[in-house]
Amino acid sequence: MTPTIKDVAAHAGFSIATVSRAINAPHTVNPVTLAKVREAIDALKFHPSPFGRQLRGERTRLIGVVLPTLANPVFTECLQGIDELAAAQGFRLMLMTTLYEEQRERRAIETLRAQRVEGLILTVTDADTHPLLDDLDDNGPLYVLMHNDTKQRPSVSVDNHEAASEGVRMLIAHGHRRILMLAGSLSASDRARQRHAGYSHAMRQSGLIPAPALEIDFNADELAPSVLAHLTSGPQRPTALFCSNDLLAMVVMRGLRRVHMRVPQDMSILGFDGLAVGELLAPPLASICTPNRAIGRSAWQRLMARIGGEHASETLGFTLPHTLREGGTIAAISNAPLVHAVHTARDGDDVDFP
Amino acid sequence: MTPTIKDVAAHAGFSIATVSRAINAPHTVNPVTLAKVREAIDALKFHPSPFGRQLRGERTRLIGVVLPTLANPVFTECLQGIDELAAAQGFRLMLMTTLYEEQRERRAIETLRAQRVEGLILTVTDADTHPLLDDLDDNGPLYVLMHNDTKQRPSVSVDNHEAASEGVRMLIAHGHRRILMLAGSLSASDRARQRHAGYSHAMRQSGLIPAPALEIDFNADELAPSVLAHLTSGPQRPTALFCSNDLLAMVVMRGLRRVHMRVPQDMSILGFDGLAVGELLAPPLASICTPNRAIGRSAWQRLMARIGGEHASETLGFTLPHTLREGGTIAAISNAPLVHAVHTARDGDDVDFP
DNA sequence: CTGAAAGCGCTAACAA
DNA sequence: TTGTTAGCGCTTTCAG
């Protein structure tokens, strides 16, 4: 079927060794011979099989990318960054998604390992407690986490805790006091938990009482009644929502529109991720922006450095700067002065609104 | 470094053939032996190298996916569909992007061919005139186009001409007469041209005069002055814009907001692609919706059918149904009755507004 | 400068 | 049931 080096050799009238040299070390073969071999290669449309080569222990130039989902642009934006550098540097990308399921994460890593990828870029559910990552540390391949914010492992991320704090402080500066955090599924994401911790920190700094994050069903067309109850419960209702990511923020805003709450007049919204589409919304979505493509590119560079022999410790908890996009979804509100009475709030307390 | 079948054989005290059988045909080996071999495999964390296998001519279970860009969700939505089935069926995906550049399209195909992919799913700039596709037809691998709407080659798409016509008829039914089509770059996409033809057809059907598509720079933050001039030129300005894709529509809407034109009060907008995010906008983006994930899944199924031996002719120009999303970006306008005087307009004429 | 031959990891006859 | 061996496409000594 596909021509092999033998076919080329026969066609050109030389040995397979000469053909191999013509391909891999052209300067070592007689120009006339070289020309004939090249002619044969073209005539047969020969492409050296990577398998023969890799069997000899050559590099695969193959990198595995493991993402939770392609439905959230935050990951495809990262993937774009990765793809840019991979293409430029002649690497191939093998892509797998996990839907945040541990079993699929496991299977993806197994599959990619079996393919002999030279390295792995991945976003996992929970970086610190993940047994698979210990396995990767021990048995390879080399990897870099992306968007998992941990000091324990090679990773590229923003400082989720600090970024969330800043965002919430900004809300507070705009006069908000009753600020609620919404998350897709806290248990599914270390990032969501870190962001909630940042939220809690900022709240306490201002003498406010943080509330537990409210979990939202991403896929539902409408907000659940229990959620709506939280958002619309009279004078003590929150005036601002901090959403653990932009996609969630957009889903929530749709839900609010359906019950005729206006953003930002009736409710301010702050997202997290800085999705490109957020800027295209009307009003533009306020967000704590992570530089997603840069994170992808940086993860690639850290991985290449590791492959080049750099020690893992050099890449532990690599942090990129975040920025605040103060979009139109946040309204300033006039408010009673800060209630400094609530000094009993301690770190670790997560109490509901009174 | 990584253990081989030999290491396992030595560790277990059997021959490599037995190990191979233990892996590939467990029922043909003595249970006791099997147990020992498996123990050795676990102990050494052995994973059979795909190269040895594939060298033997086995299937690679590798599919190449070639997309113009990951920046437009229409493609990542398709990719999601592909990924769903690929994962379920135990195939691996190799991903490359082309940025609509012929040279990168060529390189992607070469690379994937060299990797011995069993098939290719791709979206190209122009399906009918593409020399690379003739090459694929002649020399493999098997492929299916995605979103390229052509009867000449294996492809999965919607009927762009008909879909665009319907969309424009809907605008006309809402009272619009001066309808302009906007495109990213007509020359870069056969789809944009087909959609423009559909637009022209619908306009003429109603006795209206189609205008040439106006090309928009996707990446500019603001609309070009020449474009704005077209959109705001006094009483003859268009009342509705048909954008060749949703991402463009969103960019255009942002441009309009910047010059204080309101959507839909001052300008109606119709997109094409049915991006999921479009539904999250306020107001929701009206769009001619292509079932992107289904297109991805369908392309996968057609490809598998071809790999399974089905003839290419079975998959030529496979068309999926589109739907119309009459979102909030379209306003009905009262208007003078249809001007049926313009019967001189013929197919093929593309004249500007008078 | 070129060719013969070994060997990479694996599977599949064929033998035992 | 298990082992021996040839060979998949390629690169790389080592001779010539």
Tab-separated table of N, CA, C and O in Angstrom, chain B residues 161-180 198-206 208 239-243 246 264 268-274 284-289 322-335 338:
chain	number	residue	atom	x	y	z
B	161	HIS	N	-26.514	27.786	0.968
B	161	HIS	CA	-27.271	28.666	0.091
B	161	HIS	C	-28.708	28.772	0.579
B	161	HIS	O	-29.248	29.865	0.789
B	162	GLU	N	-29.319	27.650	0.793
B	162	GLU	CA	-30.706	27.620	1.232
B	162	GLU	C	-30.852	28.258	2.619
B	162	GLU	O	-31.784	29.030	2.865
B	163	ALA	N	-29.935	27.934	3.516
B	163	ALA	CA	-30.026	28.467	4.871
B	163	ALA	C	-29.928	29.991	4.866
B	163	ALA	O	-30.710	30.684	5.530
B	164	ALA	N	-28.985	30.500	4.099
B	164	ALA	CA	-28.829	31.955	4.033
B	164	ALA	C	-30.079	32.588	3.428
B	164	ALA	O	-30.570	33.614	3.914
B	165	SER	N	-30.610	31.949	2.394
B	165	SER	CA	-31.839	32.466	1.783
B	165	SER	C	-32.953	32.563	2.804
B	165	SER	O	-33.627	33.588	2.926
B	166	GLU	N	-33.144	31.502	3.545
B	166	GLU	CA	-34.217	31.505	4.541
B	166	GLU	C	-34.024	32.623	5.546
B	166	GLU	O	-34.976	33.319	5.915
B	167	GLY	N	-32.795	32.760	5.986
B	167	GLY	CA	-32.512	33.804	6.965
B	167	GLY	C	-32.860	35.181	6.414
B	167	GLY	O	-33.494	35.996	7.095
B	168	VAL	N	-32.451	35.406	5.211
B	168	VAL	CA	-32.692	36.723	4.623
B	168	VAL	C	-34.182	36.921	4.357
B	168	VAL	O	-34.729	38.012	4.559
B	169	ARG	N	-34.865	35.855	3.941
B	169	ARG	CA	-36.316	35.969	3.773
B	169	ARG	C	-36.978	36.352	5.090
B	169	ARG	O	-37.948	37.112	5.128
B	170	MET	N	-36.447	35.805	6.155
B	170	MET	CA	-37.004	36.130	7.468
B	170	MET	C	-36.801	37.616	7.770
B	170	MET	O	-37.717	38.287	8.260
B	171	LEU	N	-35.646	38.129	7.447
B	171	LEU	CA	-35.420	39.569	7.637
B	171	LEU	C	-36.420	40.374	6.813
B	171	LEU	O	-37.004	41.355	7.283
B	172	ILE	N	-36.619	39.928	5.585
B	172	ILE	CA	-37.543	40.634	4.702
B	172	ILE	C	-38.962	40.567	5.273
B	172	ILE	O	-39.695	41.548	5.283
B	173	ALA	N	-39.308	39.393	5.790
B	173	ALA	CA	-40.637	39.237	6.381
B	173	ALA	C	-40.823	40.172	7.574
B	173	ALA	O	-41.941	40.562	7.901
B	174	HIS	N	-39.716	40.514	8.232
B	174	HIS	CA	-39.809	41.457	9.343
B	174	HIS	C	-39.800	42.900	8.859
B	174	HIS	O	-39.676	43.817	9.655
B	175	GLY	N	-39.876	43.076	7.577
B	175	GLY	CA	-40.017	44.429	7.063
B	175	GLY	C	-38.734	45.059	6.543
B	175	GLY	O	-38.747	46.184	6.053
B	176	HIS	N	-37.644	44.343	6.616
B	176	HIS	CA	-36.384	44.935	6.156
B	176	HIS	C	-36.293	44.899	4.631
B	176	HIS	O	-36.742	43.947	3.994
B	177	ARG	N	-35.735	45.949	4.087
B	177	ARG	CA	-35.549	46.041	2.644
B	177	ARG	C	-34.085	46.275	2.292
B	177	ARG	O	-33.552	45.702	1.358
B	178	ARG	N	-33.470	47.157	3.037
B	178	ARG	CA	-32.060	47.443	2.775
B	178	ARG	C	-31.232	46.561	3.711
B	178	ARG	O	-31.019	46.881	4.875
B	179	ILE	N	-30.832	45.434	3.164
B	179	ILE	CA	-30.114	44.427	3.953
B	179	ILE	C	-28.723	44.263	3.348
B	179	ILE	O	-28.579	44.022	2.161
B	180	LEU	N	-27.745	44.377	4.214
B	180	LEU	CA	-26.370	44.284	3.734
B	180	LEU	C	-25.732	43.027	4.319
B	180	LEU	O	-26.002	42.660	5.456
B	198	GLY	N	-26.826	32.849	-1.412
B	198	GLY	CA	-28.160	32.636	-0.853
B	198	GLY	C	-28.836	33.950	-0.510
B	198	GLY	O	-30.041	34.130	-0.753
B	199	TYR	N	-28.069	34.845	0.037
B	199	TYR	CA	-28.568	36.193	0.339
B	199	TYR	C	-29.056	36.863	-0.940
B	199	TYR	O	-30.182	37.385	-1.009
B	200	SER	N	-28.240	36.818	-1.976
B	200	SER	CA	-28.592	37.470	-3.234
B	200	SER	C	-29.874	36.871	-3.801
B	200	SER	O	-30.770	37.580	-4.277
B	201	HIS	N	-29.950	35.565	-3.721
B	201	HIS	CA	-31.121	34.867	-4.231
B	201	HIS	C	-32.390	35.338	-3.523
B	201	HIS	O	-33.391	35.687	-4.174
B	202	ALA	N	-32.335	35.375	-2.202
B	202	ALA	CA	-33.520	35.779	-1.439
B	202	ALA	C	-33.886	37.223	-1.740
B	202	ALA	O	-35.070	37.577	-1.838
B	203	MET	N	-32.892	38.063	-1.875
B	203	MET	CA	-33.161	39.469	-2.169
B	203	MET	C	-33.885	39.578	-3.506
B	203	MET	O	-34.923	40.241	-3.624
B	204	ARG	N	-33.364	38.915	-4.506
B	204	ARG	CA	-33.966	39.019	-5.836
B	204	ARG	C	-35.370	38.444	-5.856
B	204	ARG	O	-36.267	38.987	-6.505
B	205	GLN	N	-35.539	37.349	-5.135
B	205	GLN	CA	-36.887	36.753	-5.052
B	205	GLN	C	-37.920	37.779	-4.615
B	205	GLN	O	-39.072	37.713	-5.001
B	206	SER	N	-37.471	38.683	-3.760
B	206	SER	CA	-38.401	39.699	-3.274
B	206	SER	C	-38.277	40.995	-4.048
B	206	SER	O	-38.765	42.030	-3.612
B	208	LEU	N	-35.667	42.725	-4.501
B	208	LEU	CA	-34.702	43.657	-3.924
B	208	LEU	C	-33.350	43.464	-4.593
B	208	LEU	O	-33.071	42.416	-5.189
B	239	THR	N	-30.947	48.622	7.146
B	239	THR	CA	-31.631	48.478	8.431
B	239	THR	C	-31.301	47.136	9.079
B	239	THR	O	-31.597	46.911	10.237
B	240	ALA	N	-30.711	46.255	8.285
B	240	ALA	CA	-30.355	44.944	8.835
B	240	ALA	C	-29.034	44.478	8.240
B	240	ALA	O	-28.739	44.737	7.072
B	241	LEU	N	-28.268	43.800	9.066
B	241	LEU	CA	-26.998	43.246	8.600
B	241	LEU	C	-27.043	41.736	8.728
B	241	LEU	O	-27.395	41.196	9.774
B	242	PHE	N	-26.699	41.081	7.634
B	242	PHE	CA	-26.572	39.628	7.676
B	242	PHE	C	-25.077	39.331	7.731
B	242	PHE	O	-24.340	39.638	6.794
B	243	CYS	N	-24.632	38.764	8.833
B	243	CYS	CA	-23.203	38.507	9.022
B	243	CYS	C	-22.889	37.061	8.664
B	243	CYS	O	-23.640	36.155	9.033
B	246	ASP	N	-21.405	34.021	13.244
B	246	ASP	CA	-21.801	34.607	14.526
B	246	ASP	C	-20.689	35.410	15.181
B	246	ASP	O	-20.933	36.454	15.788
B	264	PRO	N	-31.525	45.941	18.683
B	264	PRO	CA	-31.909	46.023	17.269
B	264	PRO	C	-32.590	47.338	16.869
B	264	PRO	O	-32.999	47.444	15.714
B	268	SER	N	-30.743	45.851	12.838
B	268	SER	CA	-30.982	44.444	13.135
B	268	SER	C	-29.780	43.625	12.692
B	268	SER	O	-29.096	43.982	11.729
B	269	ILE	N	-29.560	42.544	13.414
B	269	ILE	CA	-28.385	41.719	13.121
B	269	ILE	C	-28.800	40.253	13.029
B	269	ILE	O	-29.491	39.736	13.905
B	270	LEU	N	-28.334	39.602	11.973
B	270	LEU	CA	-28.539	38.157	11.830
B	270	LEU	C	-27.188	37.495	11.616
B	270	LEU	O	-26.424	37.912	10.742
B	271	GLY	N	-26.915	36.511	12.401
B	271	GLY	CA	-25.645	35.799	12.267
B	271	GLY	C	-25.832	34.461	11.576
B	271	GLY	O	-26.903	34.147	11.051
B	272	PHE	N	-24.794	33.653	11.616
B	272	PHE	CA	-24.837	32.336	10.985
B	272	PHE	C	-23.867	31.459	11.752
B	272	PHE	O	-22.693	31.853	11.914
B	273	ASP	N	-24.357	30.335	12.231
B	273	ASP	CA	-23.539	29.314	12.931
B	273	ASP	C	-24.253	28.777	14.163
B	273	ASP	O	-23.982	27.652	14.591
B	274	GLY	N	-25.105	29.627	14.769
B	274	GLY	CA	-25.800	29.159	15.956
B	274	GLY	C	-24.872	28.834	17.113
B	274	GLY	O	-25.064	27.847	17.826
B	284	PRO	N	-30.389	37.979	22.877
B	284	PRO	CA	-29.828	36.785	22.229
B	284	PRO	C	-29.641	37.027	20.731
B	284	PRO	O	-30.465	37.666	20.098
B	285	LEU	N	-28.561	36.534	20.223
B	285	LEU	CA	-28.207	36.750	18.823
B	285	LEU	C	-29.083	35.916	17.888
B	285	LEU	O	-29.130	34.690	18.005
B	286	ALA	N	-29.748	36.592	16.982
B	286	ALA	CA	-30.471	35.866	15.940
B	286	ALA	C	-29.462	35.208	15.018
B	286	ALA	O	-28.444	35.801	14.676
B	287	SER	N	-29.746	33.968	14.651
B	287	SER	CA	-28.732	33.274	13.864
B	287	SER	C	-29.351	32.148	13.050
B	287	SER	O	-30.391	31.589	13.421
B	288	ILE	N	-28.711	31.870	11.958
B	288	ILE	CA	-29.028	30.669	11.202
B	288	ILE	C	-28.152	29.585	11.801
B	288	ILE	O	-26.927	29.629	11.676
B	289	CYS	N	-28.784	28.660	12.496
B	289	CYS	CA	-28.017	27.750	13.336
B	289	CYS	C	-27.614	26.482	12.598
B	289	CYS	O	-28.463	25.762	12.072
B	322	HIS	N	-30.577	22.815	9.114
B	322	HIS	CA	-30.283	24.024	9.892
B	322	HIS	C	-31.579	24.497	10.548
B	322	HIS	O	-32.658	24.031	10.186
B	323	THR	N	-31.455	25.415	11.483
B	323	THR	CA	-32.655	25.996	12.090
B	323	THR	C	-32.466	27.502	12.194
B	323	THR	O	-31.338	27.995	12.164
B	324	LEU	N	-33.569	28.182	12.317
B	324	LEU	CA	-33.501	29.637	12.435
B	324	LEU	C	-33.731	30.025	13.881
B	324	LEU	O	-34.728	29.628	14.485
B	325	ARG	N	-32.793	30.782	14.440
B	325	ARG	CA	-33.019	31.308	15.790
B	325	ARG	C	-33.370	32.789	15.655
B	325	ARG	O	-32.508	33.596	15.316
B	326	GLU	N	-34.632	33.084	15.888
B	326	GLU	CA	-35.057	34.467	15.714
B	326	GLU	C	-34.839	35.225	17.012
B	326	GLU	O	-35.776	35.498	17.754
B	327	GLY	N	-33.616	35.509	17.269
B	327	GLY	CA	-33.263	36.115	18.558
B	327	GLY	C	-33.658	37.567	18.646
B	327	GLY	O	-34.307	38.121	17.759
B	328	GLY	N	-33.240	38.191	19.704
B	328	GLY	CA	-33.634	39.556	20.001
B	328	GLY	C	-32.916	40.605	19.187
B	328	GLY	O	-33.216	41.791	19.305
B	329	THR	N	-31.976	40.193	18.350
B	329	THR	CA	-31.220	41.200	17.604
B	329	THR	C	-31.910	41.598	16.310
B	329	THR	O	-31.354	42.339	15.517
B	330	ILE	N	-33.127	41.073	16.134
B	330	ILE	CA	-33.877	41.484	14.948
B	330	ILE	C	-35.138	42.213	15.377
B	330	ILE	O	-35.933	41.693	16.163
B	331	ALA	N	-35.306	43.425	14.854
B	331	ALA	CA	-36.523	44.187	15.123
B	331	ALA	C	-37.378	44.182	13.866
B	331	ALA	O	-36.853	44.226	12.751
B	332	ALA	N	-38.676	44.086	14.076
B	332	ALA	CA	-39.574	44.263	12.938
B	332	ALA	C	-39.666	45.756	12.659
B	332	ALA	O	-39.689	46.557	13.586
B	333	ILE	N	-39.673	46.127	11.414
B	333	ILE	CA	-39.825	47.540	11.103
B	333	ILE	C	-40.976	47.713	10.123
B	333	ILE	O	-41.229	46.843	9.291
B	334	SER	N	-41.662	48.811	10.285
B	334	SER	CA	-42.692	49.129	9.300
B	334	SER	C	-41.972	49.745	8.124
B	334	SER	O	-40.932	50.368	8.263
B	335	ASN	N	-42.539	49.554	6.961
B	335	ASN	CA	-41.766	49.882	5.780
B	335	ASN	C	-42.695	50.187	4.633
B	335	ASN	O	-43.867	49.820	4.648
B	338	LEU	N	-43.120	46.433	-0.694
B	338	LEU	CA	-42.037	45.938	-1.530
B	338	LEU	C	-41.993	46.666	-2.862
B	338	LEU	O	-43.016	46.864	-3.512
